[in-house]
Coordinates of C-alpha atoms in Angstrom, one line a residue:
X1 CA 53.5 -42.9 70.5
X2 CA 52.7 -39.5 72.1
X3 CA 56.4 -38.9 72.9
X4 CA 57.3 -39.8 69.4
X5 CA 54.7 -37.5 67.9
X6 CA 55.7 -34.8 70.4
X7 CA 59.3 -35.1 69.3
X8 CA 58.2 -34.8 65.7
X9 CA 56.4 -31.5 66.6
X10 CA 59.2 -30.1 68.8
X11 CA 62.0 -30.9 66.5
X12 CA 60.7 -28.9 63.6
X13 CA 64.1 -27.9 62.5
X14 CA 66.3 -30.9 61.8
X15 CA 69.5 -29.8 60.3
X16 CA 72.8 -31.6 59.9
X17 CA 75.2 -29.2 58.5
X18 CA 78.2 -31.2 57.4
X19 CA 77.3 -33.8 59.9
X20 CA 75.2 -36.2 57.9
X21 CA 72.1 -38.2 58.6
X22 CA 72.6 -41.8 59.5
X23 CA 70.2 -44.5 60.5
X24 CA 72.2 -45.6 63.5
X25 CA 74.3 -42.9 65.0
X26 CA 76.8 -43.2 67.8
X27 CA 76.1 -39.8 69.2
X28 CA 72.9 -37.7 69.2
X29 CA 73.1 -34.0 70.0
X30 CA 70.0 -32.0 70.9
X31 CA 70.1 -28.3 70.7
X32 CA 67.4 -25.7 71.6
X33 CA 67.3 -22.7 69.5
X34 CA 66.3 -19.4 71.1
X35 CA 64.9 -16.2 69.7
X36 CA 67.5 -13.8 68.5
X37 CA 65.9 -11.0 70.5
X38 CA 66.5 -13.0 73.7
X39 CA 70.2 -13.7 73.4
X40 CA 72.7 -11.0 74.4
X41 CA 74.7 -11.1 71.2
X42 CA 72.5 -12.5 68.4
X43 CA 74.6 -10.8 65.6
X44 CA 77.9 -12.3 66.7
X45 CA 77.4 -16.0 66.8
X46 CA 75.9 -18.7 64.6
X47 CA 75.2 -21.8 66.8
X48 CA 74.4 -24.3 64.0
X49 CA 77.6 -23.3 62.2
X50 CA 79.5 -23.6 65.4
X51 CA 78.3 -27.1 66.0
X52 CA 79.0 -28.2 62.4
X53 CA 82.6 -26.8 62.3
X54 CA 83.5 -28.1 65.7
X55 CA 82.2 -31.6 64.9
X56 CA 84.1 -31.7 61.7
X57 CA 87.3 -30.5 63.3
X58 CA 87.2 -33.0 66.3
X59 CA 86.3 -36.0 64.2
X60 CA 89.1 -35.2 61.7
X61 CA 91.7 -35.7 64.4
X62 CA 91.0 -39.4 64.7
X63 CA 88.5 -40.4 62.0
X64 CA 88.8 -44.2 62.7
X65 CA 87.1 -43.9 66.1
X66 CA 84.1 -41.7 65.1
X67 CA 83.0 -40.3 61.8
X68 CA 81.1 -37.1 61.3
X69 CA 78.2 -39.0 59.7
X70 CA 77.8 -41.0 62.9
X71 CA 76.8 -37.9 64.8
X72 CA 73.1 -36.8 64.5
X73 CA 72.0 -33.3 65.4
X74 CA 68.4 -32.5 66.4
X75 CA 67.4 -28.9 66.7
X76 CA 64.2 -27.5 68.1
X77 CA 63.3 -23.8 68.5
X78 CA 61.3 -22.7 71.5
X79 CA 60.0 -19.2 71.5
X80 CA 59.9 -16.8 74.3
X81 CA 62.5 -15.1 76.6
X82 CA 61.2 -16.4 79.9
X83 CA 59.0 -19.3 81.3
X84 CA 55.7 -17.4 80.8
X85 CA 56.2 -16.1 77.2
X86 CA 54.6 -18.4 74.7
X87 CA 54.3 -21.0 77.4
X88 CA 58.1 -21.5 77.1
X89 CA 58.5 -23.3 80.4
X90 CA 56.0 -26.1 79.5
X91 CA 57.5 -26.5 76.0
X92 CA 61.0 -26.9 77.5
X93 CA 59.7 -29.8 79.7
X94 CA 58.0 -31.3 76.7
X95 CA 61.2 -31.2 74.7
X96 CA 63.3 -32.7 77.5
X97 CA 60.8 -35.5 78.0
X98 CA 60.9 -36.2 74.3
X99 CA 64.7 -36.3 74.4
X100 CA 64.6 -38.8 77.3
X101 CA 62.2 -41.0 75.3
X102 CA 64.5 -40.8 72.2
X103 CA 67.5 -41.7 74.4
X104 CA 65.8 -44.7 75.8
X105 CA 65.0 -46.0 72.3
X106 CA 68.4 -45.3 70.8
X107 CA 71.5 -47.5 71.1
X108 CA 73.9 -44.5 71.4
X109 CA 74.7 -41.5 73.6
X110 CA 72.2 -38.7 73.7
X111 CA 73.5 -35.3 74.8
X112 CA 71.6 -32.1 75.4
X113 CA 73.6 -28.9 74.6
X114 CA 72.3 -26.0 76.5
X115 CA 70.1 -24.3 77.5
X116 CA 70.6 -21.2 75.4
X117 CA 69.1 -18.8 78.0
X118 CA 70.2 -18.4 81.5
X119 CA 66.7 -18.3 82.8
X120 CA 66.3 -22.1 81.9
X121 CA 69.5 -23.2 83.8
X122 CA 67.8 -24.4 87.0
X123 CA 65.0 -26.2 85.2
X124 CA 67.2 -28.2 82.8
X125 CA 70.0 -29.1 85.1
X126 CA 67.8 -30.4 87.8
X127 CA 65.7 -32.4 85.4
X128 CA 68.6 -34.1 83.7
X129 CA 70.2 -35.6 86.8
X130 CA 67.2 -37.7 87.7
X131 CA 67.0 -41.1 86.1
X132 CA 65.8 -44.7 86.7
X133 CA 67.9 -47.3 88.2
X134 CA 66.8 -49.7 85.5
X135 CA 68.0 -47.5 82.6
X136 CA 71.5 -48.5 81.3
X137 CA 74.1 -45.7 81.3
X138 CA 74.3 -45.6 77.5
X139 CA 70.5 -45.0 77.2
X140 CA 70.4 -42.1 79.7
X141 CA 70.2 -38.5 78.6
X142 CA 73.3 -36.4 79.4
X143 CA 73.8 -32.6 79.5
X144 CA 76.7 -30.3 78.7
X145 CA 75.9 -26.7 79.7
X146 CA 77.8 -23.8 78.2
X147 CA 75.7 -21.0 79.6
X148 CA 75.1 -21.8 83.3
X149 CA 77.5 -21.1 86.2
X150 CA 77.6 -23.7 88.9
X151 CA 79.3 -24.7 92.1
X152 CA 81.2 -27.6 90.6
X153 CA 82.3 -28.9 87.2
X154 CA 79.9 -31.9 87.1
X155 CA 76.8 -33.3 88.7
X156 CA 76.0 -37.0 89.3
X157 CA 72.9 -39.0 88.5
X158 CA 70.3 -39.4 91.1
X159 CA 68.7 -42.8 90.6
X160 CA 65.1 -43.3 91.5
X161 CA 63.5 -46.5 92.8
X162 CA 66.8 -47.8 94.2
X163 CA 66.1 -50.0 97.3
X164 CA 69.6 -51.1 98.1
X165 CA 72.5 -49.0 99.6
X166 CA 74.7 -49.4 96.6
X167 CA 77.5 -46.9 96.3
X168 CA 79.3 -46.7 93.0
X169 CA 83.1 -47.0 93.0
X170 CA 83.4 -44.2 90.5
X171 CA 81.3 -41.0 90.1
X172 CA 78.4 -41.4 87.8
X173 CA 78.2 -38.0 86.1
X174 CA 75.0 -36.8 84.4
X175 CA 76.0 -33.2 83.4
X176 CA 79.1 -31.1 82.9
X177 CA 79.5 -27.3 82.9
X178 CA 81.8 -25.6 80.6
X179 CA 81.6 -22.3 82.4
X180 CA 84.0 -21.3 85.1
X181 CA 82.8 -22.8 88.3
X182 CA 82.3 -20.9 91.6
X183 CA 85.5 -21.8 93.4
X184 CA 87.7 -20.8 90.4
X185 CA 85.7 -17.6 90.0
X186 CA 86.1 -16.6 93.7
X187 CA 89.8 -17.4 93.7
X188 CA 90.5 -15.4 90.5
X189 CA 88.6 -12.3 91.7
X190 CA 90.1 -12.5 95.2
X191 CA 93.6 -12.8 93.7
X192 CA 93.1 -9.8 91.5
X193 CA 91.7 -7.6 94.3
X194 CA 94.5 -8.6 96.7
X195 CA 97.2 -8.0 94.1
X196 CA 95.8 -4.5 93.6
X197 CA 95.1 -3.9 97.2
X198 CA 91.5 -3.1 96.7
X199 CA 89.8 -4.4 99.8
X200 CA 86.4 -2.6 100.0
X201 CA 84.2 -4.0 97.2
X202 CA 80.7 -3.2 96.1
X203 CA 79.2 -6.4 94.5
X204 CA 76.5 -6.0 91.8
X205 CA 74.8 -8.7 89.7
X206 CA 72.4 -8.7 86.8
X207 CA 68.7 -9.5 87.0
X208 CA 67.3 -10.4 83.6
X209 CA 65.6 -13.1 81.5
X210 CA 68.8 -13.9 79.6
X211 CA 70.9 -14.3 82.7
X212 CA 70.4 -17.1 85.3
X213 CA 69.7 -16.1 88.9
X214 CA 73.1 -14.9 90.2
X215 CA 72.0 -14.3 93.8
X216 CA 73.3 -17.7 94.9
X217 CA 76.6 -17.0 93.2
X218 CA 76.8 -13.5 94.8
X219 CA 76.1 -15.0 98.3
X220 CA 78.6 -17.7 97.7
X221 CA 81.4 -15.3 96.7
X222 CA 80.6 -13.2 99.7
X223 CA 80.8 -16.2 102.1
X224 CA 84.0 -17.3 100.4
X225 CA 85.6 -13.9 101.0
X226 CA 84.4 -13.9 104.6
X227 CA 85.7 -17.4 105.2
X228 CA 89.2 -16.5 104.1
X229 CA 89.4 -14.0 107.0
X230 CA 90.5 -16.9 109.1
X231 CA 93.8 -17.0 107.3
X232 CA 94.4 -13.3 107.1
X233 CA 92.9 -10.1 105.7
X234 CA 90.3 -10.7 103.0
X235 CA 87.9 -8.8 100.8
X236 CA 85.4 -6.6 102.6
X237 CA 82.0 -6.7 100.8
X238 CA 80.6 -3.3 101.5
X239 CA 77.2 -4.3 100.0
X240 CA 75.7 -6.3 97.2
X241 CA 72.6 -5.5 95.0
X242 CA 70.9 -6.7 91.9
X243 CA 70.6 -4.3 89.0
X244 CA 68.7 -4.3 85.7
X245 CA 68.5 -2.0 82.7
X246 CA 67.1 1.6 83.0
X247 CA 68.0 2.1 86.6
X248 CA 69.4 5.2 88.2
X249 CA 72.9 3.8 88.9
X250 CA 74.1 7.1 90.4
X251 CA 71.5 7.0 93.1
X252 CA 72.2 3.3 93.6
X253 CA 75.8 4.0 94.5
X254 CA 75.2 7.3 96.4
X255 CA 75.5 5.8 99.9
X256 CA 78.4 3.4 99.2
X257 CA 80.7 5.1 96.7
X258 CA 82.8 7.0 99.2
X259 CA 83.8 3.8 101.0
X260 CA 84.3 1.6 97.9
X261 CA 87.6 0.8 96.2
X262 CA 86.2 -1.4 93.5
X263 CA 82.8 -2.3 92.0
X264 CA 82.5 -6.0 91.0
X265 CA 79.9 -6.3 88.3
X266 CA 78.5 -9.8 87.3
X267 CA 76.6 -9.2 84.1
X268 CA 76.5 -9.4 80.3
X269 CA 78.6 -6.8 78.5
X270 CA 75.4 -5.0 77.3
X271 CA 74.3 -4.2 80.9
X272 CA 77.9 -3.3 81.8
X273 CA 78.0 -0.6 79.1
X274 CA 74.7 0.8 80.3
X275 CA 76.0 0.8 83.9
X276 CA 79.2 2.6 82.9
X277 CA 77.2 5.3 81.1
X278 CA 75.2 5.8 84.3
X279 CA 78.1 6.3 86.6
X280 CA 80.6 8.2 84.4
X281 CA 79.7 11.6 86.1
X282 CA 80.1 10.5 89.7
X283 CA 83.0 12.5 91.2
X284 CA 84.8 9.5 92.6
X285 CA 84.7 7.9 89.2
X286 CA 85.9 11.0 87.5
X287 CA 88.8 11.2 89.9
X288 CA 89.6 7.5 89.3
X289 CA 89.1 6.5 92.9
X290 CA 86.9 3.5 92.0
X291 CA 87.7 0.6 89.8
X292 CA 84.9 -1.3 87.9
X293 CA 85.7 -5.0 87.4
X294 CA 83.4 -6.8 84.9
X295 CA 82.9 -10.6 84.8
X296 CA 80.3 -12.5 82.7
X297 CA 79.5 -15.7 84.6
X298 CA 77.5 -17.1 81.7
X299 CA 80.4 -16.9 79.2
X300 CA 83.8 -15.7 80.3
X301 CA 85.9 -17.1 77.4
X302 CA 88.1 -14.3 76.1
X303 CA 87.4 -14.8 72.4
X304 CA 83.6 -14.5 73.1
X305 CA 83.8 -11.7 75.6
X306 CA 86.0 -9.4 73.6
X307 CA 83.8 -9.8 70.5
X308 CA 80.7 -8.9 72.6
X309 CA 82.4 -5.9 74.1
X310 CA 83.6 -4.6 70.7
X311 CA 80.0 -4.9 69.4
X312 CA 78.6 -2.9 72.4
X313 CA 81.3 -0.3 72.1
X314 CA 80.7 0.2 68.4
X315 CA 77.2 1.5 69.3
X316 CA 78.0 3.2 72.6
X317 CA 81.6 4.4 73.0
X318 CA 81.2 7.5 75.2
X319 CA 81.9 6.0 78.6
X320 CA 83.8 8.9 80.0
X321 CA 86.0 8.3 83.0
X322 CA 84.1 5.1 83.8
X323 CA 85.7 3.5 80.7
X324 CA 89.1 4.3 82.0
X325 CA 88.2 2.6 85.3
X326 CA 87.1 -0.6 83.6
X327 CA 88.8 -4.0 83.9
X328 CA 87.4 -7.0 81.9
X329 CA 88.0 -10.4 83.5
X330 CA 88.1 -13.3 81.0
X331 CA 89.2 -16.9 80.9
X332 CA 91.0 -19.3 78.5
X333 CA 91.8 -22.9 78.7
X334 CA 95.2 -23.7 80.3
X335 CA 98.3 -23.3 78.2
X336 CA 96.7 -22.1 75.0
X337 CA 97.4 -18.4 75.6
X338 CA 95.6 -15.5 74.0
X339 CA 96.3 -14.9 70.4
X340 CA 95.1 -11.5 69.2
X341 CA 95.4 -12.8 65.6
X342 CA 93.3 -15.9 66.2
X343 CA 90.8 -16.7 63.4
X344 CA 88.2 -17.2 66.1
X345 CA 88.1 -13.4 66.7
X346 CA 87.0 -12.9 63.1
X347 CA 84.6 -15.8 62.9
X348 CA 81.0 -16.4 64.1
X349 CA 82.0 -19.4 66.2
X350 CA 80.8 -19.3 69.7
X351 CA 83.7 -20.8 71.6
X352 CA 81.7 -21.8 74.7
X353 CA 79.2 -23.8 72.6
X354 CA 82.1 -25.2 70.6
X355 CA 83.7 -26.4 73.8
X356 CA 80.5 -28.3 74.8
X357 CA 80.3 -30.0 71.3
X358 CA 84.0 -30.9 71.4
X359 CA 83.6 -32.4 74.9
X360 CA 80.7 -34.7 73.8
X361 CA 82.5 -35.9 70.6
X362 CA 85.8 -36.4 72.4
X363 CA 84.2 -38.5 75.2
X364 CA 82.5 -40.8 72.7
X365 CA 85.7 -41.2 70.7
X366 CA 87.7 -42.0 73.9
X367 CA 85.1 -44.6 75.1
X368 CA 85.2 -46.4 71.7
X369 CA 89.0 -46.5 71.6
X370 CA 89.4 -47.6 75.2
X371 CA 86.8 -50.4 74.9
X372 CA 88.2 -51.5 71.5
X373 CA 84.7 -51.8 70.2
X374 CA 82.9 -50.5 67.2
X375 CA 80.0 -49.3 69.4
X376 CA 79.7 -47.9 72.9
X377 CA 78.7 -50.6 75.5
X378 CA 75.5 -50.3 77.4
X379 CA 77.3 -49.8 80.7
X380 CA 79.4 -46.9 79.5
X381 CA 79.0 -43.5 81.1
X382 CA 79.6 -40.6 78.8
X383 CA 81.9 -38.7 81.2
X384 CA 83.8 -41.6 82.5
X385 CA 87.0 -40.7 80.6
X386 CA 87.1 -37.4 82.7
X387 CA 88.1 -39.6 85.6
X388 CA 91.6 -40.1 84.1
X389 CA 94.6 -38.3 85.4
X390 CA 94.7 -35.8 82.5
X391 CA 92.3 -35.4 79.6
X392 CA 92.8 -33.1 76.6
X393 CA 89.9 -32.0 74.6
X394 CA 90.7 -30.1 71.3
X395 CA 88.1 -27.5 70.5
X396 CA 89.8 -25.4 67.8
X397 CA 93.3 -25.1 66.4
X398 CA 94.1 -22.5 69.2
X399 CA 91.8 -23.8 72.0
X400 CA 92.2 -27.0 73.9
X401 CA 90.4 -27.9 77.2
X402 CA 92.3 -29.6 80.0
X403 CA 90.7 -31.8 82.8
X404 CA 92.4 -33.5 85.7
X405 CA 91.1 -35.8 88.5
X406 CA 91.5 -34.8 92.1
X407 CA 90.3 -37.7 94.4
X408 CA 86.7 -38.2 93.3
X409 CA 86.3 -34.9 91.7
X410 CA 87.2 -33.5 88.3
X411 CA 88.8 -30.1 87.7
X412 CA 89.2 -28.0 84.6
X413 CA 92.3 -25.8 84.2
X414 CA 91.9 -22.2 83.1
X415 CA 94.0 -19.1 82.9
X416 CA 92.7 -15.6 83.7
X417 CA 93.2 -12.6 81.4
X418 CA 92.3 -9.1 82.5
X419 CA 91.9 -6.5 79.8
X420 CA 91.5 -2.7 79.8
X421 CA 90.2 -0.4 77.2
X422 CA 92.5 1.7 75.0
X423 CA 90.3 4.8 75.5
X424 CA 92.5 7.0 73.4
X425 CA 91.3 5.0 70.4
X426 CA 87.8 4.1 71.6
X427 CA 86.8 7.7 72.4
X428 CA 88.1 8.9 69.1
X429 CA 85.1 9.5 66.9
X430 CA 87.1 9.0 63.7
X431 CA 88.2 5.5 65.0
X432 CA 86.1 2.7 63.6
X433 CA 85.6 0.2 66.4
X434 CA 83.8 -2.3 64.2
X435 CA 86.6 -2.7 61.7
X436 CA 89.5 -2.2 64.2
X437 CA 91.9 -4.8 65.3
X438 CA 91.3 -6.1 68.8
X439 CA 94.7 -5.0 70.0
X440 CA 93.7 -1.4 69.1
X441 CA 90.7 -1.7 71.3
X442 CA 91.8 -3.9 74.2
X443 CA 95.1 -4.3 76.1
X444 CA 96.1 -7.1 78.5
X445 CA 96.6 -5.5 81.9
X446 CA 97.4 -8.6 83.9
X447 CA 97.2 -12.4 83.8
X448 CA 96.7 -15.2 86.4
X449 CA 98.2 -18.4 85.0
X450 CA 97.6 -22.0 86.1
X451 CA 99.2 -23.6 88.1
X452 CA 100.1 -21.2 90.9
X453 CA 97.4 -18.7 90.4
X454 CA 99.7 -15.7 90.9
X455 CA 98.9 -12.3 89.3
X456 CA 101.4 -11.0 86.8
X457 CA 101.1 -7.4 85.7
X458 CA 101.5 -7.0 82.0
X459 CA 100.7 -3.3 81.5
X460 CA 100.1 -0.5 84.0
X461 CA 96.6 0.8 84.4
X462 CA 95.8 4.3 83.0
X463 CA 93.4 6.0 85.4
X464 CA 91.4 9.1 84.7
X465 CA 93.3 12.4 85.1
X466 CA 96.5 10.5 85.4
X467 CA 95.6 9.6 88.9
X468 CA 97.0 6.9 91.1
X469 CA 93.7 4.9 91.1
X470 CA 91.7 3.6 94.1
X471 CA 93.0 3.5 97.6
X472 CA 95.5 0.7 98.1
X473 CA 95.4 -1.3 101.4
X474 CA 99.1 -2.3 101.7
X475 CA 98.3 -4.7 104.6
X476 CA 95.7 -6.4 102.4
X477 CA 98.4 -6.8 99.7
X478 CA 101.2 -8.3 101.7
X479 CA 99.2 -9.6 104.7
X480 CA 101.1 -7.6 107.2
X481 CA 98.2 -8.0 109.5
X482 CA 99.1 -11.6 109.7
X483 CA 102.5 -10.7 111.1
X484 CA 100.8 -8.4 113.7
X485 CA 98.4 -11.1 114.6
X486 CA 101.4 -13.5 115.1
X487 CA 103.1 -11.0 117.4
X488 CA 99.8 -10.4 119.3
X489 CA 99.5 -14.2 119.7
X490 CA 103.0 -14.5 121.1
X491 CA 102.4 -11.6 123.6
X492 CA 99.1 -13.2 124.7
X493 CA 100.8 -16.5 125.1
X494 CA 103.5 -14.9 127.3
X495 CA 100.9 -13.2 129.4
X496 CA 99.0 -16.4 129.9
X497 CA 102.2 -18.2 130.9
X498 CA 103.1 -15.5 133.4
X499 CA 99.6 -15.5 134.9
X500 CA 99.8 -19.3 135.2
X501 CA 103.1 -19.1 137.0
X502 CA 101.8 -16.4 139.4
X503 CA 98.7 -18.5 140.1
X504 CA 100.8 -21.5 140.9
X505 CA 102.9 -19.5 143.3
X506 CA 99.9 -18.0 145.1
X507 CA 98.3 -21.5 145.3
X508 CA 101.4 -23.0 146.9
X509 CA 101.6 -20.1 149.4
X510 CA 97.9 -20.4 150.5
X511 CA 98.3 -24.2 150.6
X512 CA 101.1 -24.0 153.0
X513 CA 99.3 -21.3 155.0
X514 CA 96.2 -23.5 155.2
X515 CA 98.3 -26.5 156.4
X516 CA 99.8 -24.3 159.1
X517 CA 96.4 -23.2 160.3
X518 CA 95.2 -26.8 160.4
X519 CA 98.2 -27.6 162.7
X520 CA 97.5 -24.7 165.0
X521 CA 93.7 -25.2 165.2
X522 CA 93.7 -28.9 166.0
X523 CA 91.6 -30.7 168.5
X524 CA 93.9 -30.0 171.5
X525 CA 92.4 -26.5 172.2
X526 CA 93.9 -25.8 175.6
X527 CA 97.5 -26.6 174.9
X528 CA 99.7 -23.6 174.8
X529 CA 101.9 -24.2 171.8
X530 CA 105.5 -22.9 171.7
X531 CA 104.8 -20.9 168.6
X532 CA 101.8 -19.1 170.3
X533 CA 104.1 -17.4 172.9
X534 CA 107.7 -16.5 172.3
X535 CA 109.6 -16.3 175.6
X536 CA 113.0 -14.8 176.3
X537 CA 115.2 -15.8 179.1
X538 CA 113.9 -14.5 182.4
X539 CA 115.8 -11.7 184.2
X540 CA 116.3 -13.9 187.3
X541 CA 115.0 -17.0 188.9
X542 CA 112.5 -17.1 191.6
X543 CA 113.2 -13.9 193.6
X544 CA 113.5 -13.8 197.4
X545 CA 111.0 -11.1 197.8
X546 CA 107.7 -11.5 199.6
X547 CA 104.5 -12.9 198.1
X548 CA 102.0 -10.3 197.2
X549 CA 98.3 -10.9 196.6
X550 CA 97.6 -9.4 193.3
X551 CA 94.2 -9.1 191.7
X552 CA 93.2 -10.7 188.6
X553 CA 93.2 -7.4 186.8
X554 CA 96.8 -7.0 187.7
X555 CA 97.9 -10.4 186.5
X556 CA 95.6 -10.4 183.4
X557 CA 94.8 -6.8 182.7
X558 CA 91.8 -5.9 180.5
X559 CA 92.7 -5.8 176.9
X560 CA 95.9 -7.7 177.6
X561 CA 97.7 -4.4 178.1
X562 CA 98.9 -3.3 181.6
X563 CA 98.9 0.2 182.8
X564 CA 102.2 1.8 181.7
X565 CA 103.8 -1.6 182.0
X566 CA 103.3 -2.9 178.4
X567 CA 104.7 -1.6 175.2
X568 CA 102.9 -2.7 172.1
X569 CA 104.5 -3.5 168.8
X570 CA 102.8 -4.7 165.6
X571 CA 105.1 -7.2 163.9
X572 CA 102.9 -10.2 164.0
X573 CA 101.4 -11.3 160.7
X574 CA 98.0 -12.3 162.1
X575 CA 97.3 -10.8 165.6
X576 CA 98.8 -7.9 167.6
X577 CA 102.2 -8.6 169.2
X578 CA 102.9 -7.1 172.6
X579 CA 106.3 -6.3 174.1
X580 CA 106.0 -6.5 177.9
X581 CA 108.3 -5.6 180.7
X582 CA 107.1 -6.4 184.3
X583 CA 107.7 -4.6 187.5
X584 CA 107.4 -7.6 189.8
X585 CA 108.9 -11.0 189.1
X586 CA 106.6 -13.2 191.1
X587 CA 102.8 -12.9 191.5
X588 CA 100.7 -14.9 193.8
X589 CA 97.0 -15.6 193.6
X590 CA 94.6 -17.9 195.4
X591 CA 92.0 -20.3 194.0
X592 CA 89.5 -21.7 196.6
X593 CA 92.1 -21.2 199.3
X594 CA 95.0 -22.8 197.4
X595 CA 98.0 -20.7 196.5
X596 CA 98.8 -20.4 192.8
X597 CA 102.2 -19.1 191.9
X598 CA 102.9 -17.8 188.5
X599 CA 106.5 -17.3 187.5
X600 CA 106.4 -14.1 185.5
X601 CA 109.2 -13.7 183.0
X602 CA 110.3 -10.9 180.9
X603 CA 108.5 -11.4 177.6
X604 CA 110.1 -9.6 174.7
X605 CA 107.6 -10.5 172.1
X606 CA 104.3 -12.2 172.7
X607 CA 102.1 -13.2 169.8
X608 CA 98.5 -13.6 171.0
X609 CA 96.7 -16.3 168.9
X610 CA 93.1 -17.3 169.3
X611 CA 94.1 -20.4 171.3
X612 CA 96.2 -18.2 173.6
X613 CA 93.1 -16.2 174.4
X614 CA 91.3 -19.4 175.3
X615 CA 94.1 -20.4 177.6
X616 CA 94.2 -17.1 179.3
X617 CA 90.5 -17.2 179.8
X618 CA 90.7 -20.6 181.4
X619 CA 93.5 -19.5 183.7
X620 CA 91.5 -16.4 184.6
X621 CA 88.7 -18.6 185.9
X622 CA 91.1 -20.3 188.3
X623 CA 91.9 -17.0 190.0
X624 CA 89.8 -15.5 192.8
X625 CA 88.0 -12.3 192.0

């Protein structure tokens, strides 16, 4: 009873413009109305008219599946521009709780469209995804957000009180975001910057009540650019800051402007105009050395963005050189193309909100047709048709959404259109911007079409003072650093291969040398090996001369060198080598009265090894002193 009475109080405005009131609807749409002073462009769009026209158009394409009178619209107005004003945060929770109660009581789909303000994005999106495991899919509240940027296109339900480890075969989506998701945003901006060769970027984002917190998006874009450095040169984020109205933007850019090629501004058009006014006198801007790229994460659809920009320029057109440095990045659904004569540009239809309404109506129609039933089954998930290979959602005669499945994820297809101002008309005081055609105010500079995602230049940029524009990093454009890195890699690989071969050769040499040392320094220490002493043929056999008693010092002179009888050469690789010529051919010595005869031969080259020294020492002990 409390929830029902609360819903009666919250839904003070119940309007069904060309939709019709029915006792048993197949689809219930809940819309939160915000104050005009809180929305960025209150004079441009009429939300209720947008919902009514879109519902009538989509149902007219296949009236047998779903009639306009089978759609019920519930509208509630919540005052305040932030969570504190007029207790707005608490009232939003009350309205969401009442919506959940209505969804549980109804036998149809219940979809929340919104929120209208970016400050409510986190609250509403996190609240919607939680549900009870006992609640059938048909009776759960769903959300389609047209004003909140996100990481992915959709979010799944989180079921409370589930005790088993059940894993659904198909994703069970709770909410879908119409805005351009993070990955598509980062790819589009990176492609544009790389095509132009603007590598050094200063990233700015709006801080306001009407814009959701963009710090997470800014950090994500920064990390995405940094992560792409693994595959080649990428965008260098010089710095990133949050800005708001009435700031000194010149002082803000003072320390960074000289090393900045482009300023990436994430904001509403109203703040972008104020920012351009604040920087138009900076010398680098006057010289056209810095580009200003504007992107609105809350609504980037070209038909909405251009109308907002024209409204802002009609009240503040003197942007100076900053207006000539401006690039406006917008999106449109794949394949539809931009029609400068589209009736949407002359209407009050908000295309982002119309896309959310069209998606809800198309999903219900598809479920009814596929199940061949007159009513959606209890087990039906609203977004289950998105898991098909290709889904088309008509929004308006010139706008059609496209979705495709990739594994367990859903992707929407969008084209990117980059506009520049025709400053020769905008800066002319006699030129009426309000009544002017859009092709007299804006010009398409480049496009990024899907699939492929390649930038195509449509018209050249016109920089201030007929300059050449910001500094262009050619290697960033064509990834020449990637080729240099490849060459460096090949050189490094060659050096490593050469070092490995050299190490193998040295290892083999020392291994053989170690084996030789082991052979020479075995256990038989007193054996005079042939390779220790190299003998030449003696000059003669035993001579017939007399035996002489020589002293030990004569036979084995100190230091192994005889007085004037030995000539020393140094061609041994380990020890000294001595070349000896003797004066006597037979030497005699005595050991304990026994005669020891040593046949002395002419030794041409004697290599004295450590074992030889031991042998000589042993023989020396045998001789009398």
